[in-house]
mmCIF file of C-alpha atoms in Angstrom:
data_model
loop_
_atom_site.group_PDB
_atom_site.id
_atom_site.type_symbol
_atom_site.label_atom_id
_atom_site.label_comp_id
_atom_site.label_asym_id
_atom_site.label_seq_id
_atom_site.Cartn_x
_atom_site.Cartn_y
_atom_site.Cartn_z
ATOM 1 C CA UNK S 1 7.051 37.310 2.363
ATOM 2 C CA UNK S 2 7.050 37.657 6.160
ATOM 3 C CA UNK S 3 8.351 35.244 8.762
ATOM 4 C CA UNK S 4 6.987 34.893 12.263
ATOM 5 C CA UNK S 5 7.072 32.475 15.162
ATOM 6 C CA UNK S 6 3.599 30.927 15.322
ATOM 7 C CA UNK S 7 2.722 28.057 17.657
ATOM 8 C CA UNK S 8 6.396 27.607 18.472
ATOM 9 C CA UNK S 9 7.544 27.320 14.862
ATOM 10 C CA UNK S 10 9.001 29.726 12.316
ATOM 11 C CA UNK S 11 6.156 30.230 9.817
ATOM 12 C CA UNK S 12 6.354 31.906 6.396
ATOM 13 C CA UNK S 13 3.482 34.131 5.279
ATOM 14 C CA UNK S 14 2.900 35.334 1.710
ATOM 15 C CA UNK S 15 0.608 38.080 0.419
ATOM 16 C CA UNK S 16 -2.363 36.641 -1.465
ATOM 17 C CA UNK S 17 -5.142 38.611 -3.128
ATOM 18 C CA UNK S 18 -8.817 38.009 -2.282
ATOM 19 C CA UNK S 19 -10.641 37.146 -5.531
ATOM 20 C CA UNK S 20 -14.060 36.285 -4.068
ATOM 21 C CA UNK S 21 -15.967 36.947 -0.837
ATOM 22 C CA UNK S 22 -19.381 35.415 -0.255
ATOM 23 C CA UNK S 23 -21.747 35.370 2.712
ATOM 24 C CA UNK S 24 -22.945 31.774 3.181
ATOM 25 C CA UNK S 25 -25.220 31.943 6.220
ATOM 26 C CA UNK S 26 -25.877 34.465 8.984
ATOM 27 C CA UNK S 27 -22.535 33.663 10.625
ATOM 28 C CA UNK S 28 -20.368 32.034 7.934
ATOM 29 C CA UNK S 29 -18.635 33.270 4.797
ATOM 30 C CA UNK S 30 -16.300 32.027 2.076
ATOM 31 C CA UNK S 31 -13.093 33.592 0.799
ATOM 32 C CA UNK S 32 -11.156 32.664 -2.328
ATOM 33 C CA UNK S 33 -7.499 33.604 -2.705
ATOM 34 C CA UNK S 34 -5.442 33.718 -5.856
ATOM 35 C CA UNK S 35 -2.133 31.868 -5.972
ATOM 36 C CA UNK S 36 0.324 33.906 -8.074
ATOM 37 C CA UNK S 37 2.450 32.032 -10.606
ATOM 38 C CA UNK S 38 5.671 32.514 -8.617
ATOM 39 C CA UNK S 39 4.096 31.002 -5.477
ATOM 40 C CA UNK S 40 2.456 27.952 -7.099
ATOM 41 C CA UNK S 41 5.048 25.624 -5.570
ATOM 42 C CA UNK S 42 4.714 27.157 -2.089
ATOM 43 C CA UNK S 43 0.954 26.647 -2.143
ATOM 44 C CA UNK S 44 0.829 23.074 -3.411
ATOM 45 C CA UNK S 45 -1.468 21.336 -0.939
ATOM 46 C CA UNK S 46 -3.263 18.110 -0.099
ATOM 47 C CA UNK S 47 -6.997 17.733 0.488
ATOM 48 C CA UNK S 48 -7.839 18.291 4.153
ATOM 49 C CA UNK S 49 -5.060 20.798 4.893
ATOM 50 C CA UNK S 50 -5.366 24.324 6.307
ATOM 51 C CA UNK S 51 -3.624 27.703 6.087
ATOM 52 C CA UNK S 52 -2.957 30.279 8.794
ATOM 53 C CA UNK S 53 -4.196 33.774 7.921
ATOM 54 C CA UNK S 54 -2.652 36.899 9.449
ATOM 55 C CA UNK S 55 -4.733 40.094 9.510
ATOM 56 C CA UNK S 56 -5.482 43.180 11.582
ATOM 57 C CA UNK S 57 -8.503 43.321 13.866
ATOM 58 C CA UNK S 58 -9.171 46.290 16.148
ATOM 59 C CA UNK S 59 -5.573 47.445 15.915
ATOM 60 C CA UNK S 60 -4.148 44.041 16.817
ATOM 61 C CA UNK S 61 -2.432 41.478 14.636
ATOM 62 C CA UNK S 62 -4.370 38.204 14.612
ATOM 63 C CA UNK S 63 -3.443 34.771 13.224
ATOM 64 C CA UNK S 64 -6.189 32.169 12.717
ATOM 65 C CA UNK S 65 -6.146 28.745 11.080
ATOM 66 C CA UNK S 66 -8.767 28.010 8.404
ATOM 67 C CA UNK S 67 -9.345 24.748 6.536
ATOM 68 C CA UNK S 68 -9.485 24.822 2.758
ATOM 69 C CA UNK S 69 -12.664 23.755 0.980
ATOM 70 C CA UNK S 70 -10.887 23.713 -2.375
ATOM 71 C CA UNK S 71 -9.390 20.521 -3.761
ATOM 72 C CA UNK S 72 -5.805 20.533 -5.101
ATOM 73 C CA UNK S 73 -6.935 20.200 -8.732
ATOM 74 C CA UNK S 74 -8.840 23.509 -8.442
ATOM 75 C CA UNK S 75 -5.525 25.422 -8.194
ATOM 76 C CA UNK S 76 -6.861 28.016 -5.744
ATOM 77 C CA UNK S 77 -7.335 28.484 -2.031
ATOM 78 C CA UNK S 78 -10.968 28.595 -0.896
ATOM 79 C CA UNK S 79 -11.777 28.953 2.796
ATOM 80 C CA UNK S 80 -15.016 28.507 4.737
ATOM 81 C CA UNK S 81 -14.983 30.695 7.849
ATOM 82 C CA UNK S 82 -17.286 30.951 10.867
ATOM 83 C CA UNK S 83 -17.931 34.233 12.678
ATOM 84 C CA UNK S 84 -18.094 33.295 16.369
ATOM 85 C CA UNK S 85 -19.093 36.709 17.716
ATOM 86 C CA UNK S 86 -20.089 40.129 16.348
ATOM 87 C CA UNK S 87 -17.000 41.821 17.767
ATOM 88 C CA UNK S 88 -14.558 38.941 17.287
ATOM 89 C CA UNK S 89 -11.526 38.893 15.013
ATOM 90 C CA UNK S 90 -13.260 36.828 12.319
ATOM 91 C CA UNK S 91 -16.095 39.360 12.101
ATOM 92 C CA UNK S 92 -13.420 42.031 11.500
ATOM 93 C CA UNK S 93 -11.924 39.873 8.754
ATOM 94 C CA UNK S 94 -15.337 39.775 7.037
ATOM 95 C CA UNK S 95 -16.119 43.484 7.551
ATOM 96 C CA UNK S 96 -12.728 45.012 6.783
ATOM 97 C CA UNK S 97 -11.372 42.975 3.866
ATOM 98 C CA UNK S 98 -12.830 42.835 0.350
ATOM 99 C CA UNK S 99 -12.085 41.520 -3.119
ATOM 100 C CA UNK S 100 -8.762 42.980 -4.289
ATOM 101 C CA UNK S 101 -7.333 43.294 -0.765
ATOM 102 C CA UNK S 102 -4.354 41.210 0.283
ATOM 103 C CA UNK S 103 -4.007 38.891 3.257
ATOM 104 C CA UNK S 104 -0.881 37.315 4.698
ATOM 105 C CA UNK S 105 -1.323 33.565 4.299
ATOM 106 C CA UNK S 106 0.946 30.739 5.499
ATOM 107 C CA UNK S 107 1.950 27.845 3.307
ATOM 108 C CA UNK S 108 -0.520 24.940 3.679
ATOM 109 C CA UNK S 109 -0.025 22.462 6.515
ATOM 110 C CA UNK S 110 -1.867 19.854 8.548
ATOM 111 C CA UNK S 111 -2.124 16.087 8.425
ATOM 112 C CA UNK S 112 -5.855 15.519 8.114
ATOM 113 C CA UNK S 113 -4.977 13.859 4.828
ATOM 114 C CA UNK S 114 -5.469 10.552 3.005
ATOM 115 C CA UNK S 115 -3.257 8.630 0.612
ATOM 116 C CA UNK S 116 -4.923 8.686 -2.815
ATOM 117 C CA UNK S 117 -5.728 5.244 -4.240
ATOM 118 C CA UNK S 118 -7.238 5.800 -7.713
ATOM 119 C CA UNK S 119 -7.184 2.136 -8.736
ATOM 120 C CA UNK S 120 -8.839 0.696 -5.610
ATOM 121 C CA UNK S 121 -12.490 0.130 -4.699
ATOM 122 C CA UNK S 122 -12.860 2.044 -1.434
ATOM 123 C CA UNK S 123 -15.637 3.095 0.914
ATOM 124 C CA UNK S 124 -15.018 6.303 2.861
ATOM 125 C CA UNK S 125 -17.379 7.768 5.460
ATOM 126 C CA UNK S 126 -17.326 11.391 6.608
ATOM 127 C CA UNK S 127 -18.879 12.865 9.760
ATOM 128 C CA UNK S 128 -18.943 16.644 10.126
ATOM 129 C CA UNK S 129 -20.700 19.235 12.258
ATOM 130 C CA UNK S 130 -21.203 22.860 11.240
ATOM 131 C CA UNK S 131 -18.065 24.538 9.902
ATOM 132 C CA UNK S 132 -16.345 21.132 10.265
ATOM 133 C CA UNK S 133 -17.592 20.369 6.754
ATOM 134 C CA UNK S 134 -14.787 22.505 5.258
ATOM 135 C CA UNK S 135 -11.846 20.036 5.094
ATOM 136 C CA UNK S 136 -14.190 17.113 4.375
ATOM 137 C CA UNK S 137 -15.582 19.037 1.397
ATOM 138 C CA UNK S 138 -12.000 19.347 0.115
ATOM 139 C CA UNK S 139 -11.508 15.591 0.589
ATOM 140 C CA UNK S 140 -14.774 14.577 -1.076
ATOM 141 C CA UNK S 141 -14.254 16.829 -4.120
ATOM 142 C CA UNK S 142 -10.737 15.461 -4.492
ATOM 143 C CA UNK S 143 -11.793 11.808 -4.166
ATOM 144 C CA UNK S 144 -14.669 12.210 -6.650
ATOM 145 C CA UNK S 145 -12.200 13.792 -9.088
ATOM 146 C CA UNK S 146 -9.320 11.323 -8.652
ATOM 147 C CA UNK S 147 -10.755 8.008 -7.479
ATOM 148 C CA UNK S 148 -13.424 6.692 -9.885
ATOM 149 C CA UNK S 149 -13.991 3.522 -7.846
ATOM 150 C CA UNK S 150 -14.392 5.086 -4.382
ATOM 151 C CA UNK S 151 -17.861 5.557 -2.888
ATOM 152 C CA UNK S 152 -18.548 8.176 -0.240
ATOM 153 C CA UNK S 153 -21.091 8.654 2.537
ATOM 154 C CA UNK S 154 -21.419 11.998 4.331
ATOM 155 C CA UNK S 155 -23.288 12.525 7.599
ATOM 156 C CA UNK S 156 -23.530 16.253 8.302
ATOM 157 C CA UNK S 157 -24.902 17.743 11.503
ATOM 158 C CA UNK S 158 -26.093 21.315 12.092
ATOM 159 C CA UNK S 159 -28.329 23.067 14.605
ATOM 160 C CA UNK S 160 -30.831 23.990 11.891
ATOM 161 C CA UNK S 161 -31.253 24.083 8.103
ATOM 162 C CA UNK S 162 -30.566 27.864 8.238
ATOM 163 C CA UNK S 163 -27.070 27.164 9.555
ATOM 164 C CA UNK S 164 -26.231 24.508 6.962
ATOM 165 C CA UNK S 165 -23.420 25.784 4.734
ATOM 166 C CA UNK S 166 -22.549 24.594 1.210
ATOM 167 C CA UNK S 167 -25.944 22.875 0.817
ATOM 168 C CA UNK S 168 -26.193 23.725 -2.881
ATOM 169 C CA UNK S 169 -22.608 22.683 -3.579
ATOM 170 C CA UNK S 170 -23.030 19.391 -1.691
ATOM 171 C CA UNK S 171 -26.345 18.578 -3.380
ATOM 172 C CA UNK S 172 -24.801 19.293 -6.797
ATOM 173 C CA UNK S 173 -21.925 16.902 -6.039
ATOM 174 C CA UNK S 174 -24.443 14.209 -5.029
ATOM 175 C CA UNK S 175 -26.448 14.799 -8.241
ATOM 176 C CA UNK S 176 -23.319 14.604 -10.398
ATOM 177 C CA UNK S 177 -22.181 11.367 -8.704
ATOM 178 C CA UNK S 178 -25.427 9.573 -7.704
ATOM 179 C CA UNK S 179 -23.796 6.142 -7.518
ATOM 180 C CA UNK S 180 -20.774 7.288 -5.540
ATOM 181 C CA UNK S 181 -21.901 9.953 -3.061
ATOM 182 C CA UNK S 182 -24.771 9.915 -0.584
ATOM 183 C CA UNK S 183 -25.353 12.775 1.862
ATOM 184 C CA UNK S 184 -27.522 12.739 4.993
ATOM 185 C CA UNK S 185 -28.345 15.936 6.919
ATOM 186 C CA UNK S 186 -29.048 15.963 10.668
ATOM 187 C CA UNK S 187 -30.440 18.827 12.778
ATOM 188 C CA UNK S 188 -30.115 19.097 16.556
ATOM 189 C CA UNK S 189 -32.471 22.060 17.099
ATOM 190 C CA UNK S 190 -34.986 21.704 14.275
ATOM 191 C CA UNK S 191 -37.696 19.076 14.094
ATOM 192 C CA UNK S 192 -37.406 16.809 11.057
ATOM 193 C CA UNK S 193 -40.141 14.895 9.234
ATOM 194 C CA UNK S 194 -38.217 11.707 9.934
ATOM 195 C CA UNK S 195 -37.151 11.443 13.607
ATOM 196 C CA UNK S 196 -34.020 9.608 12.458
ATOM 197 C CA UNK S 197 -32.458 12.889 11.269
ATOM 198 C CA UNK S 198 -33.184 14.797 14.484
ATOM 199 C CA UNK S 199 -30.403 15.109 17.070
ATOM 200 C CA UNK S 200 -26.636 15.274 17.299
ATOM 201 C CA UNK S 201 -24.167 12.979 15.589
ATOM 202 C CA UNK S 202 -22.952 10.770 18.436
ATOM 203 C CA UNK S 203 -22.392 7.122 19.370
ATOM 204 C CA UNK S 204 -26.120 6.330 19.570
ATOM 205 C CA UNK S 205 -26.756 7.938 16.206
ATOM 206 C CA UNK S 206 -23.870 5.949 14.713
ATOM 207 C CA UNK S 207 -25.545 2.692 15.819
ATOM 208 C CA UNK S 208 -28.697 3.742 13.946
ATOM 209 C CA UNK S 209 -26.694 4.825 10.881
ATOM 210 C CA UNK S 210 -24.913 1.447 10.748
ATOM 211 C CA UNK S 211 -28.168 -0.497 11.150
ATOM 212 C CA UNK S 212 -30.434 1.594 8.922
ATOM 213 C CA UNK S 213 -28.250 3.237 6.264
ATOM 214 C CA UNK S 214 -24.923 1.402 6.049
ATOM 215 C CA UNK S 215 -26.473 -2.063 6.191
ATOM 216 C CA UNK S 216 -27.282 -3.830 2.905
ATOM 217 C CA UNK S 217 -24.415 -3.750 0.445
ATOM 218 C CA UNK S 218 -25.442 -4.167 -3.210
ATOM 219 C CA UNK S 219 -21.873 -5.083 -4.139
ATOM 220 C CA UNK S 220 -21.609 -7.939 -1.624
ATOM 221 C CA UNK S 221 -24.659 -9.765 -0.281
ATOM 222 C CA UNK S 222 -22.606 -11.429 2.463
ATOM 223 C CA UNK S 223 -21.617 -8.202 4.237
ATOM 224 C CA UNK S 224 -22.819 -4.704 5.091
ATOM 225 C CA UNK S 225 -21.605 -1.349 3.785
ATOM 226 C CA UNK S 226 -20.155 -0.651 7.242
ATOM 227 C CA UNK S 227 -18.058 -3.837 6.962
ATOM 228 C CA UNK S 228 -16.535 -2.407 3.770
ATOM 229 C CA UNK S 229 -15.558 1.006 5.257
ATOM 230 C CA UNK S 230 -11.857 1.696 4.637
ATOM 231 C CA UNK S 231 -11.430 5.161 6.139
ATOM 232 C CA UNK S 232 -13.452 7.431 8.439
ATOM 233 C CA UNK S 233 -13.059 11.239 8.445
ATOM 234 C CA UNK S 234 -14.441 13.206 11.411
ATOM 235 C CA UNK S 235 -14.327 16.979 11.794
ATOM 236 C CA UNK S 236 -15.972 19.202 14.378
ATOM 237 C CA UNK S 237 -15.794 19.950 18.081
ATOM 238 C CA UNK S 238 -13.819 17.797 20.487
ATOM 239 C CA UNK S 239 -16.734 16.084 22.211
ATOM 240 C CA UNK S 240 -18.240 15.018 18.874
ATOM 241 C CA UNK S 241 -14.886 13.676 17.657
ATOM 242 C CA UNK S 242 -14.360 11.781 20.907
ATOM 243 C CA UNK S 243 -17.769 10.080 20.927
ATOM 244 C CA UNK S 244 -17.739 9.217 17.205
ATOM 245 C CA UNK S 245 -14.103 8.055 17.077
ATOM 246 C CA UNK S 246 -14.695 5.698 20.004
ATOM 247 C CA UNK S 247 -17.975 4.443 18.527
ATOM 248 C CA UNK S 248 -16.291 3.759 15.153
ATOM 249 C CA UNK S 249 -13.447 1.962 16.936
ATOM 250 C CA UNK S 250 -15.862 -0.180 18.981
ATOM 251 C CA UNK S 251 -17.670 -1.015 15.742
ATOM 252 C CA UNK S 252 -14.511 -2.482 14.259
ATOM 253 C CA UNK S 253 -12.695 0.369 12.462
ATOM 254 C CA UNK S 254 -8.950 0.319 13.360
ATOM 255 C CA UNK S 255 -7.694 3.536 14.999
ATOM 256 C CA UNK S 256 -5.227 4.115 12.139
ATOM 257 C CA UNK S 257 -8.196 4.386 9.743
ATOM 258 C CA UNK S 258 -10.087 6.942 11.858
ATOM 259 C CA UNK S 259 -8.876 10.452 11.014
ATOM 260 C CA UNK S 260 -9.999 13.610 12.763
ATOM 261 C CA UNK S 261 -9.512 17.357 12.621
ATOM 262 C CA UNK S 262 -10.286 19.443 15.684
ATOM 263 C CA UNK S 263 -11.746 22.952 15.417
ATOM 264 C CA UNK S 264 -11.227 24.085 19.012
ATOM 265 C CA UNK S 265 -8.923 23.596 21.961
ATOM 266 C CA UNK S 266 -9.793 20.268 23.564
ATOM 267 C CA UNK S 267 -8.083 19.019 26.696
ATOM 268 C CA UNK S 268 -9.480 15.498 26.842
ATOM 269 C CA UNK S 269 -7.952 12.299 25.487
ATOM 270 C CA UNK S 270 -9.839 11.111 22.400
ATOM 271 C CA UNK S 271 -9.411 7.441 23.346
ATOM 272 C CA UNK S 272 -9.256 6.196 26.958
ATOM 273 C CA UNK S 273 -5.740 5.541 28.258
ATOM 274 C CA UNK S 274 -5.487 1.799 28.804
ATOM 275 C CA UNK S 275 -1.915 1.525 30.083
ATOM 276 C CA UNK S 276 -0.546 1.882 33.610
ATOM 277 C CA UNK S 277 2.995 3.031 34.337
ATOM 278 C CA UNK S 278 5.370 2.623 37.282
ATOM 279 C CA UNK S 279 5.338 5.818 39.342
ATOM 280 C CA UNK S 280 8.457 7.986 38.984
ATOM 281 C CA UNK S 281 8.820 11.004 41.265
ATOM 282 C CA UNK S 282 10.852 14.190 40.697
ATOM 283 C CA UNK S 283 11.380 13.807 36.962
ATOM 284 C CA UNK S 284 14.072 16.171 35.663
ATOM 285 C CA UNK S 285 13.148 17.730 32.310
ATOM 286 C CA UNK S 286 15.612 19.663 30.134
ATOM 287 C CA UNK S 287 14.259 21.103 26.911
ATOM 288 C CA UNK S 288 15.165 23.428 24.065
ATOM 289 C CA UNK S 289 12.568 25.809 22.613
ATOM 290 C CA UNK S 290 13.223 28.569 20.059
ATOM 291 C CA UNK S 291 16.959 28.382 20.740
ATOM 292 C CA UNK S 292 16.628 28.707 24.537
ATOM 293 C CA UNK S 293 17.383 25.968 27.064
ATOM 294 C CA UNK S 294 15.084 25.326 30.021
ATOM 295 C CA UNK S 295 15.291 23.052 33.067
ATOM 296 C CA UNK S 296 12.599 22.000 35.507
ATOM 297 C CA UNK S 297 11.405 19.162 37.731
ATOM 298 C CA UNK S 298 8.019 17.475 37.399
ATOM 299 C CA UNK S 299 6.679 16.171 40.714
ATOM 300 C CA UNK S 300 5.881 12.780 39.110
ATOM 301 C CA UNK S 301 4.883 11.093 35.851
ATOM 302 C CA UNK S 302 1.157 10.719 36.569
ATOM 303 C CA UNK S 303 0.282 13.531 34.145
ATOM 304 C CA UNK S 304 1.445 14.103 30.591
ATOM 305 C CA UNK S 305 4.573 16.161 29.954
ATOM 306 C CA UNK S 306 2.998 19.123 28.094
ATOM 307 C CA UNK S 307 0.234 19.619 30.642
ATOM 308 C CA UNK S 308 2.758 19.709 33.499
ATOM 309 C CA UNK S 309 5.035 22.181 31.675
ATOM 310 C CA UNK S 310 2.034 24.449 31.005
ATOM 311 C CA UNK S 311 1.038 24.386 34.693
ATOM 312 C CA UNK S 312 4.588 25.591 35.429
ATOM 313 C CA UNK S 313 3.965 28.456 32.927
ATOM 314 C CA UNK S 314 6.596 27.444 30.360
ATOM 315 C CA UNK S 315 5.879 28.848 26.847
ATOM 316 C CA UNK S 316 5.613 25.433 25.193
ATOM 317 C CA UNK S 317 3.608 25.362 21.946
ATOM 318 C CA UNK S 318 0.220 23.655 21.875
ATOM 319 C CA UNK S 319 -3.198 23.951 20.294
ATOM 320 C CA UNK S 320 -5.355 20.948 21.134
ATOM 321 C CA UNK S 321 -3.728 18.854 23.935
ATOM 322 C CA UNK S 322 -5.328 15.786 22.319
ATOM 323 C CA UNK S 323 -2.581 14.485 20.017
ATOM 324 C CA UNK S 324 -4.253 15.773 16.860
ATOM 325 C CA UNK S 325 -2.693 19.071 15.783
ATOM 326 C CA UNK S 326 1.037 18.370 16.148
ATOM 327 C CA UNK S 327 1.868 21.788 17.644
ATOM 328 C CA UNK S 328 3.727 20.204 20.572
ATOM 329 C CA UNK S 329 5.871 17.912 18.411
ATOM 330 C CA UNK S 330 9.383 17.485 19.791
ATOM 331 C CA UNK S 331 12.345 15.085 19.768
ATOM 332 C CA UNK S 332 13.455 12.953 22.721
ATOM 333 C CA UNK S 333 17.234 13.418 22.998
ATOM 334 C CA UNK S 334 17.725 11.633 26.323
ATOM 335 C CA UNK S 335 15.637 9.326 28.498
ATOM 336 C CA UNK S 336 12.447 7.475 27.634
ATOM 337 C CA UNK S 337 8.832 8.489 27.212
ATOM 338 C CA UNK S 338 5.665 6.606 26.297
ATOM 339 C CA UNK S 339 3.568 8.097 23.481
ATOM 340 C CA UNK S 340 -0.001 7.112 24.399
ATOM 341 C CA UNK S 341 -1.959 8.126 21.290
ATOM 342 C CA UNK S 342 -0.803 9.550 17.996
ATOM 343 C CA UNK S 343 -2.978 10.809 15.154
ATOM 344 C CA UNK S 344 -0.191 12.999 13.793
ATOM 345 C CA UNK S 345 3.307 11.513 13.572
ATOM 346 C CA UNK S 346 4.367 8.982 10.954
ATOM 347 C CA UNK S 347 6.022 5.691 11.938
ATOM 348 C CA UNK S 348 9.290 7.007 10.524
ATOM 349 C CA UNK S 349 9.085 10.145 12.699
ATOM 350 C CA UNK S 350 8.366 8.037 15.779
ATOM 351 C CA UNK S 351 11.351 5.827 14.953
ATOM 352 C CA UNK S 352 13.514 8.993 14.877
ATOM 353 C CA UNK S 353 12.485 9.910 18.432
ATOM 354 C CA UNK S 354 9.659 12.322 17.634
ATOM 355 C CA UNK S 355 6.847 12.542 20.194
ATOM 356 C CA UNK S 356 3.824 14.721 20.958
ATOM 357 C CA UNK S 357 4.402 16.204 24.421
ATOM 358 C CA UNK S 358 0.638 16.401 25.098
ATOM 359 C CA UNK S 359 0.298 12.611 24.724
ATOM 360 C CA UNK S 360 3.540 11.504 26.394
ATOM 361 C CA UNK S 361 4.381 10.196 29.862
ATOM 362 C CA UNK S 362 7.936 10.197 31.251
ATOM 363 C CA UNK S 363 9.358 6.686 31.816
ATOM 364 C CA UNK S 364 12.790 7.664 33.174
ATOM 365 C CA UNK S 365 13.996 9.943 35.974
ATOM 366 C CA UNK S 366 15.511 12.377 33.466
ATOM 367 C CA UNK S 367 14.379 13.330 29.981
ATOM 368 C CA UNK S 368 15.727 15.818 27.478
ATOM 369 C CA UNK S 369 13.459 17.219 24.742
ATOM 370 C CA UNK S 370 13.981 19.499 21.737
ATOM 371 C CA UNK S 371 10.981 21.460 20.445
ATOM 372 C CA UNK S 372 13.014 23.127 17.677
ATOM 373 C CA UNK S 373 13.087 21.643 14.191
ATOM 374 C CA UNK S 374 16.428 19.913 13.687
#
């Protein structure tokens, strides 16, 4: 086991052996990792979570986060990985590591998760683009295995059919569960026989999906399938998440039922900020990070706390700046802040003073924060 500070937190890495490596498309591949008996407890995970993988690339140590495609009942870690460039770190991971080699892997984390409800009749809709299918695949396998009454709809976007990963696996799942899983493929750079399936997954496409696919509900003649949707899962790039999350919200899905996982740094708010705050100038901020104490002054409270600390070059942890990943989680020890959006913290954590610095505005002249786990 190795320990290292990663994204502002002490993270434990364990050596896991690669048991399978498979090229999926021109620029994606799958890895399977064996969980040894003595680490079974450490690697218990929920559908939708990810692991951080530490490896060497061109003489440098690299840590990347990868979502699991395996479901918990499969008792293994399977990852779907995209190679972004020929000389990038992920290409080195594919070229330099083979079956039998070991990788340093963190214990699973992430909150792109759902509470399992095996006895309920549920309707869950998934939207994914490209490699964003990985955590949703984990979710859908898990739900099909554990929730006999839940029906699933997947809308999957790719540039072309050549870039579509896990097609065979997805089609097999749909064949095995014809009454519970329907999958629709969309291509943004490949003409389709039916114009409906051409283009990106966005707000306009969602309107069409609601009106043409999620309309008549066999189980209830009075309502549509969309009316029955309990949870929405969205995974992909920031702009796609933003447009689809807002479209789902405007079509009646409560924000707490719209879950998303971001696969890139994204600096925008997912939902528009609807509140206005009294202007406070010269806000004093004291904060603790990795055992060190820092002090600074923010010129005012017009911008969010994390963004202002980053401009001042403080080493505060972050990944997305959109309230999704939880990297900038901290505790308010003095003063008041307003948490604008929160896809990450539980109500209990909020009640205990936890905030996400990237989504918080100062409401008092002085605030004191603690980024270290108490």
